[in-house]
mmCIF file with all atom_site columns, C-alpha atoms and ligand atoms in Angstrom:
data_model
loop_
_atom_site.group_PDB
_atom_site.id
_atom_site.type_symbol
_atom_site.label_atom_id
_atom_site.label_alt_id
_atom_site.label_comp_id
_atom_site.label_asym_id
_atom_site.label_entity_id
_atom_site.label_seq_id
_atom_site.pdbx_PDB_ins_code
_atom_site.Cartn_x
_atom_site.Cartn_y
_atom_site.Cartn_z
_atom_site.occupancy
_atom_site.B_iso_or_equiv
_atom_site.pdbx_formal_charge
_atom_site.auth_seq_id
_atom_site.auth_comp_id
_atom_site.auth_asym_id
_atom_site.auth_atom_id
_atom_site.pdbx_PDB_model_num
ATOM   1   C  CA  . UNK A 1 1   ? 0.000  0.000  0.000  1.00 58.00 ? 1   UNK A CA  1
ATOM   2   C  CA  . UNK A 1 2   ? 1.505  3.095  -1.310 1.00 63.00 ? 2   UNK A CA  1
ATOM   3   C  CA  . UNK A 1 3   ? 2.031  5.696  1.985  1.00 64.00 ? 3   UNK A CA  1
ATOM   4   C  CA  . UNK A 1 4   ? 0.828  9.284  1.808  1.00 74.00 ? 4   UNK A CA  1
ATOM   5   C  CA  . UNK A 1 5   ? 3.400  12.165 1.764  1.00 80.00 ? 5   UNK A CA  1
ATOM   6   C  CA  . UNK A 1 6   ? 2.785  14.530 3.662  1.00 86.00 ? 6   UNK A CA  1
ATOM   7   C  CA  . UNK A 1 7   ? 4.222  17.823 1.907  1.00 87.00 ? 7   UNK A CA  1
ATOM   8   C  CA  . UNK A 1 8   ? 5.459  20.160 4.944  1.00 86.00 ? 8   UNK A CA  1
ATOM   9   C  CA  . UNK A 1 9   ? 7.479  17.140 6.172  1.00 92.00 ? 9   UNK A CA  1
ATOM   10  C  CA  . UNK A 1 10  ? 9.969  16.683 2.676  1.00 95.00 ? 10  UNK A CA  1
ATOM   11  C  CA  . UNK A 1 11  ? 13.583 17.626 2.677  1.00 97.00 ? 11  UNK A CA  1
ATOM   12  C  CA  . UNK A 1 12  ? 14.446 16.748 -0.574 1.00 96.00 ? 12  UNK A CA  1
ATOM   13  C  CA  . UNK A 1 13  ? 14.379 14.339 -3.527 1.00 96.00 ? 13  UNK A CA  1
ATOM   14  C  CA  . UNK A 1 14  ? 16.728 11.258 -2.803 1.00 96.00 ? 14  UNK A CA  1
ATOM   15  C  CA  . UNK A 1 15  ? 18.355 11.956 -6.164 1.00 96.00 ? 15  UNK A CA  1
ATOM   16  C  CA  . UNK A 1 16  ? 19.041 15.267 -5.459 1.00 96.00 ? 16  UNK A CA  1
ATOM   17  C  CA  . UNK A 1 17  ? 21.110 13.568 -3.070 1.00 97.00 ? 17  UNK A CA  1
ATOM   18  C  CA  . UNK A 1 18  ? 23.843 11.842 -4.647 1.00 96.00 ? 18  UNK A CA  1
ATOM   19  C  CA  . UNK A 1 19  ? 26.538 9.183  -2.935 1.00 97.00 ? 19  UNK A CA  1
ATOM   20  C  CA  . UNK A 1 20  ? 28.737 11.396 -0.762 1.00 96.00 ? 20  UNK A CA  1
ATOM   21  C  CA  . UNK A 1 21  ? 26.941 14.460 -1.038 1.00 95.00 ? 21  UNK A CA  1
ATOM   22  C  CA  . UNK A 1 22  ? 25.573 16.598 1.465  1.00 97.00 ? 22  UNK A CA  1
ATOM   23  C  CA  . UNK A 1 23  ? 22.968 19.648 1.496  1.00 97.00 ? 23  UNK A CA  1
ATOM   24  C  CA  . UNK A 1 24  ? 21.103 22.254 3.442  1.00 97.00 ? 24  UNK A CA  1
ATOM   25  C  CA  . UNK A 1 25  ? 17.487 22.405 4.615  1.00 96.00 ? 25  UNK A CA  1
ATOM   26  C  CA  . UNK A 1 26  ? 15.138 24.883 6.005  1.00 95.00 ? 26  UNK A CA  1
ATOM   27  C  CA  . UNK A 1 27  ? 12.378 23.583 8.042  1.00 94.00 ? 27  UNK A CA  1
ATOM   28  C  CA  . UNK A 1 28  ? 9.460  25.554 9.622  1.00 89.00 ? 28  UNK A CA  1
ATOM   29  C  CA  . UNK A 1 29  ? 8.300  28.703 9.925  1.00 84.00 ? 29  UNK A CA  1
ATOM   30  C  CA  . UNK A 1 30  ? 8.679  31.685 11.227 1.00 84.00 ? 30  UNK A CA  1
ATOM   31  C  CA  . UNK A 1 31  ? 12.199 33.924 11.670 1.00 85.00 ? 31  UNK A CA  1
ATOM   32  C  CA  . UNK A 1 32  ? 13.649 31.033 13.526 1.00 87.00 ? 32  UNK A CA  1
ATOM   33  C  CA  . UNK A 1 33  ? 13.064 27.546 11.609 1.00 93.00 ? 33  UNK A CA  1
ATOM   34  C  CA  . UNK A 1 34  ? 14.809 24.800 11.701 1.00 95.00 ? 34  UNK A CA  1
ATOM   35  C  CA  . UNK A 1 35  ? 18.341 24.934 9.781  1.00 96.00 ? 35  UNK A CA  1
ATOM   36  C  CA  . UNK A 1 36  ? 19.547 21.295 8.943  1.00 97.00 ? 36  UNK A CA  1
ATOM   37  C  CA  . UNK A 1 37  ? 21.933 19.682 6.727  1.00 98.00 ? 37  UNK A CA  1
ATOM   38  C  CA  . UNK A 1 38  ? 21.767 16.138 5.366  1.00 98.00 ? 38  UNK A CA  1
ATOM   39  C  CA  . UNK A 1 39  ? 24.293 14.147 4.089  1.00 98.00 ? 39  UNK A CA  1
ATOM   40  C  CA  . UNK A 1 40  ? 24.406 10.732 2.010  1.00 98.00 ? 40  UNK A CA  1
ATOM   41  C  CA  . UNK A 1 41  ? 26.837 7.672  2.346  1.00 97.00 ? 41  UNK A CA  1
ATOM   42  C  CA  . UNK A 1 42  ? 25.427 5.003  -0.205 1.00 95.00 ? 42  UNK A CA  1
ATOM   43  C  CA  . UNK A 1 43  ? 21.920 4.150  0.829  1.00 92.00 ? 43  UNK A CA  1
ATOM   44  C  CA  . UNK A 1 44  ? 22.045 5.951  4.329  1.00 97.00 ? 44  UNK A CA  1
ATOM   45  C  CA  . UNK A 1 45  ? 20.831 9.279  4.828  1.00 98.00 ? 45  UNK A CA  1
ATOM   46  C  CA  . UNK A 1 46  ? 21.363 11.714 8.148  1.00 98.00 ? 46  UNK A CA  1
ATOM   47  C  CA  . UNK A 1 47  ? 20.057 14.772 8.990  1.00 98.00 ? 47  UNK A CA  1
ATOM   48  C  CA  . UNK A 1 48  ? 21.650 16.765 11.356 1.00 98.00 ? 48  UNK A CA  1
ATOM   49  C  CA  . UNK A 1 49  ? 21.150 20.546 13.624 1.00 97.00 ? 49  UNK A CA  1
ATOM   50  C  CA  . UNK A 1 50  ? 22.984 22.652 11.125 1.00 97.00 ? 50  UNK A CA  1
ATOM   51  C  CA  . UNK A 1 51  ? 24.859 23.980 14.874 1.00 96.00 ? 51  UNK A CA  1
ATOM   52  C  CA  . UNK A 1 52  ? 28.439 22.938 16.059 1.00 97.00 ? 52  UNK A CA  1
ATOM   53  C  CA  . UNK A 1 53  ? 28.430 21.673 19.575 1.00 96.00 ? 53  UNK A CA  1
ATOM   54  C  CA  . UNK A 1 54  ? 31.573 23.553 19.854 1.00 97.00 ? 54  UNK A CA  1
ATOM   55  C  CA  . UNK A 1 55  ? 30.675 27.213 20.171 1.00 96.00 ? 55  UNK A CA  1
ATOM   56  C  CA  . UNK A 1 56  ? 26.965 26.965 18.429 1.00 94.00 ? 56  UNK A CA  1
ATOM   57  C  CA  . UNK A 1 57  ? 27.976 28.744 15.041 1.00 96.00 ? 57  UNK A CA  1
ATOM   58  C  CA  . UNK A 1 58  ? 26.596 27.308 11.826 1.00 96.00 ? 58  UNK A CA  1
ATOM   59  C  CA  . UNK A 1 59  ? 28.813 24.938 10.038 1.00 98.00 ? 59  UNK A CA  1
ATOM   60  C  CA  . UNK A 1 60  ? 28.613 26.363 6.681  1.00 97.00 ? 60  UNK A CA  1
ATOM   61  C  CA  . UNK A 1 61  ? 29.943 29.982 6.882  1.00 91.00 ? 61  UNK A CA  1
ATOM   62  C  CA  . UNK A 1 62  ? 30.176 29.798 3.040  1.00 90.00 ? 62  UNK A CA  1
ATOM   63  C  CA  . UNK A 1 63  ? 26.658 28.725 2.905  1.00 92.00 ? 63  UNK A CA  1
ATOM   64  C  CA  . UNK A 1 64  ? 26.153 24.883 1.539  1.00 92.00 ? 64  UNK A CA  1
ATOM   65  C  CA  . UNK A 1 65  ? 29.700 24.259 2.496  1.00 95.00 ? 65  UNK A CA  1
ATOM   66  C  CA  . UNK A 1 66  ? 29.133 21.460 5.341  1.00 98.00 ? 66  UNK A CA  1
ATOM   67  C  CA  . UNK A 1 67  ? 32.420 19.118 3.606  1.00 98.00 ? 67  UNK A CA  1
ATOM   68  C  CA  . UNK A 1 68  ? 35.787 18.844 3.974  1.00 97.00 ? 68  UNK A CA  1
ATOM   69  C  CA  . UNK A 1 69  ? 38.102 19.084 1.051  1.00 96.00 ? 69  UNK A CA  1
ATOM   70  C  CA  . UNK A 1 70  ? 38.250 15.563 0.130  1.00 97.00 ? 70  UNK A CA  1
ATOM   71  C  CA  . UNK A 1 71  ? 34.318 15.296 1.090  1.00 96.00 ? 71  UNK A CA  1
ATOM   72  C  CA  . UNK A 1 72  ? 35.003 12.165 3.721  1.00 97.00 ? 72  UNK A CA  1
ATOM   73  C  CA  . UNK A 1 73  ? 33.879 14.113 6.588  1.00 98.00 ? 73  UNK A CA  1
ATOM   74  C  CA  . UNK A 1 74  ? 31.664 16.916 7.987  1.00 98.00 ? 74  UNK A CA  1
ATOM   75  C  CA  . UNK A 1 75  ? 33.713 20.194 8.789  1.00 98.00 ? 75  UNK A CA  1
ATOM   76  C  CA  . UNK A 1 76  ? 32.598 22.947 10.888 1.00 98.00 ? 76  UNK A CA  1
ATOM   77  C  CA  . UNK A 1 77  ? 34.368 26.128 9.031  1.00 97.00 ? 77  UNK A CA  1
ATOM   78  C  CA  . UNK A 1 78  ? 34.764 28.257 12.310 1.00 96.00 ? 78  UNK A CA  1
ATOM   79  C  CA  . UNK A 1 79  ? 37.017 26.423 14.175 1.00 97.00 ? 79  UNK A CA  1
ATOM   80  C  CA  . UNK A 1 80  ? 37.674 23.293 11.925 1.00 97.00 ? 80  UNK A CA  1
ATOM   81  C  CA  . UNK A 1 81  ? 36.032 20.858 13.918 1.00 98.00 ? 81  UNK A CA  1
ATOM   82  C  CA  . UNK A 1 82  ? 35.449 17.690 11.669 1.00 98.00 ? 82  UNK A CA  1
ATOM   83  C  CA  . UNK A 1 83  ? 32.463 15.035 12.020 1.00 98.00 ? 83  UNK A CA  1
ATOM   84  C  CA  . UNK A 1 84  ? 31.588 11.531 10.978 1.00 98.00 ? 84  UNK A CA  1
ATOM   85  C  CA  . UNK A 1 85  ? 29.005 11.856 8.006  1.00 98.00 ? 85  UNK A CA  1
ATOM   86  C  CA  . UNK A 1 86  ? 26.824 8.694  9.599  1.00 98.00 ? 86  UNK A CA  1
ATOM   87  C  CA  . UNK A 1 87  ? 27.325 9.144  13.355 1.00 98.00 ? 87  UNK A CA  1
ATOM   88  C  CA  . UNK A 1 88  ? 27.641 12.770 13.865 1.00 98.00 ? 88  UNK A CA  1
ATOM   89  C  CA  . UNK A 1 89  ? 30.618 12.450 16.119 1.00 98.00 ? 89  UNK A CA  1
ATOM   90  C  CA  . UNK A 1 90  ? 33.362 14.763 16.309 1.00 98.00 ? 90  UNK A CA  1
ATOM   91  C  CA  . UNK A 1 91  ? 36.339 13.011 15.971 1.00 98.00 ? 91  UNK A CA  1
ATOM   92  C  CA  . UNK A 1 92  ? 38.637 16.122 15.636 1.00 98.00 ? 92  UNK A CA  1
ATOM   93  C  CA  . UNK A 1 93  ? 39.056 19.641 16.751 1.00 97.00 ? 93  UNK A CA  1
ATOM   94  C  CA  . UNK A 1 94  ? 37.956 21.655 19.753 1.00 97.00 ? 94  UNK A CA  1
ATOM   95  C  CA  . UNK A 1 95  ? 34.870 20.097 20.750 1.00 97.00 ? 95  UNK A CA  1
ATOM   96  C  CA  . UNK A 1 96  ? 36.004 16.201 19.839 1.00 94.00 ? 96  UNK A CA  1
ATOM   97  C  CA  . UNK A 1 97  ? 34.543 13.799 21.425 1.00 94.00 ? 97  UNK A CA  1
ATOM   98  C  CA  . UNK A 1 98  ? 30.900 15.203 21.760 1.00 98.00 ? 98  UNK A CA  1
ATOM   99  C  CA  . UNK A 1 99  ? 28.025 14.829 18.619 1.00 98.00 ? 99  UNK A CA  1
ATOM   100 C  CA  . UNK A 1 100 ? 25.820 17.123 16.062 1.00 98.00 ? 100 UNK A CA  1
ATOM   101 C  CA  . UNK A 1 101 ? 22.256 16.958 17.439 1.00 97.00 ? 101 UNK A CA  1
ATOM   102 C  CA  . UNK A 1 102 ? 20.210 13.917 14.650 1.00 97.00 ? 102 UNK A CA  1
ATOM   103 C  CA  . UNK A 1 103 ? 17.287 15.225 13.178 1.00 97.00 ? 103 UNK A CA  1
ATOM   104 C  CA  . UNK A 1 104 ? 15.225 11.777 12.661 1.00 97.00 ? 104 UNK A CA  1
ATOM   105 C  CA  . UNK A 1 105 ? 14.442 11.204 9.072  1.00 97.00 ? 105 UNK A CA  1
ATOM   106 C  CA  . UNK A 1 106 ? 12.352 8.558  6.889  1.00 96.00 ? 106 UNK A CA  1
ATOM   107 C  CA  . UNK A 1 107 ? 12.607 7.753  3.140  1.00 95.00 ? 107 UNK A CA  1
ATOM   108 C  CA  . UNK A 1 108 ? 9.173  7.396  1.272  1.00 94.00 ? 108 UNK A CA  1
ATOM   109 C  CA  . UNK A 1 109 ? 9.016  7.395  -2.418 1.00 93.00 ? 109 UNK A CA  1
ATOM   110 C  CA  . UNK A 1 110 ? 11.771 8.311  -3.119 1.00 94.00 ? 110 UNK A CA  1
ATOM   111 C  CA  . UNK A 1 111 ? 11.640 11.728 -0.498 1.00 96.00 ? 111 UNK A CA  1
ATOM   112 C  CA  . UNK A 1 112 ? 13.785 12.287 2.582  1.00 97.00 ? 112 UNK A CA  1
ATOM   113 C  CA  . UNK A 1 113 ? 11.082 13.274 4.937  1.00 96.00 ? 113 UNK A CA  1
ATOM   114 C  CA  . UNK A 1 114 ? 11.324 14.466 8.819  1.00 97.00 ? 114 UNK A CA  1
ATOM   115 C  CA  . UNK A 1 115 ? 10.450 11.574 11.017 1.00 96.00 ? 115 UNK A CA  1
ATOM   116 C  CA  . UNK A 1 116 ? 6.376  11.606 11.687 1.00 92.00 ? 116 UNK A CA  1
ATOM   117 C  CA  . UNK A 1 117 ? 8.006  12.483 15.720 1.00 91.00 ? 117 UNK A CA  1
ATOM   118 C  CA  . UNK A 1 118 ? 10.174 15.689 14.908 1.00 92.00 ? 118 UNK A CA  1
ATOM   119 C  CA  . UNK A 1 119 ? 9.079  18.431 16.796 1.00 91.00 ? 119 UNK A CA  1
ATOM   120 C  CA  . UNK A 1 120 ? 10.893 20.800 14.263 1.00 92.00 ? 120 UNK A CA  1
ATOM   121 C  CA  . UNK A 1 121 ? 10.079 23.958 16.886 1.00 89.00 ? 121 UNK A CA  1
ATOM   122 C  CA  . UNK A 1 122 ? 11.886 22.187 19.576 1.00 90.00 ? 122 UNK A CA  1
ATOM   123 C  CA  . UNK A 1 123 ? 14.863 21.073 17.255 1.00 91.00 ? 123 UNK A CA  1
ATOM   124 C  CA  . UNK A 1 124 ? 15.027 24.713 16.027 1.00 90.00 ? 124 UNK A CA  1
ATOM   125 C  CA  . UNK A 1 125 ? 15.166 26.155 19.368 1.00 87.00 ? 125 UNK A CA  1
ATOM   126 C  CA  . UNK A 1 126 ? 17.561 23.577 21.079 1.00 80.00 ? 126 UNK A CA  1
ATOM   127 C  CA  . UNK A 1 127 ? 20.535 25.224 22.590 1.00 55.00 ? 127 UNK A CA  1
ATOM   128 C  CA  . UNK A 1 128 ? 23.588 22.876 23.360 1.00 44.00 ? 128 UNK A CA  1
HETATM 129 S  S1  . FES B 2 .   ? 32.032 26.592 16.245 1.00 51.73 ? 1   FES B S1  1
HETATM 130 FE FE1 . FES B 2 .   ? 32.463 24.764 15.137 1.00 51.73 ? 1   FES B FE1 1
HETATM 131 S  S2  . FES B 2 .   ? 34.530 24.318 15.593 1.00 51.73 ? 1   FES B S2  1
HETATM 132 FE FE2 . FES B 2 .   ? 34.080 26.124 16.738 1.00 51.73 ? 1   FES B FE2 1
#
């Protein structure tokens, strides 16, 4: 039985996803949504808090930037701390050791969705 989408709760197209890649996301509304990122390691997807657990800043201060040069990890561009793509750890630089906050996601159809239990307002106001 084919599930219904529901609309507010897509991220993206899978295939605008490719193998290694990585993107951002708005979700939400208001002057403080949710900011996300989402990255892609063969099939698996994660979403992430588009906010470093080291100081809070955004990871992408050149906006869409969330990879290091060779694209193997997740890089914060403030203070250069770099992240595992499918666990979200830090595994170098100034806050190593601690994780990006997950933002629970679902594939339907062919859509990376936000998880039917994502309370996007609490995600979005979350400090760490
Ligand atoms: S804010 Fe990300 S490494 Fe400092």
């Amino acid at each position: 039985m084919k599930q219904e989408i529901d609309i507010a709760r897509v991220l993206c197209a899978l295939e605008d996803l490719p193998d290694g890649g990585c993107r951002g996301f708005t979700a939400g509304e208001g002057d403080w949504p949710l900011r996300g990122l989402l990255v892609r390691v063969g099939d698996e997807v994660r979403g992430y808090v588009n906010r470093c657990p080291h100081a809070g800043h955004p990871l992408d201060l050149l906006p869409g930037r969330f990879l290091s040069p060779d694209g193997a990890l997740i890089l914060c561009s403030s203070h250069g701390a770099l992240f595992d793509k499918l666990t979200g750890s830090c595994i170098a630089g100034p806050c190593a050791g601690r994780s990006l906050r997950a933002v629970p996601l679902r594939i339907v159809d062919g859509y990376v969705m936000l998880a039917d239990d994502v309370d996007v307002t609490a995600l979005a106001e979350d400090r760490l």
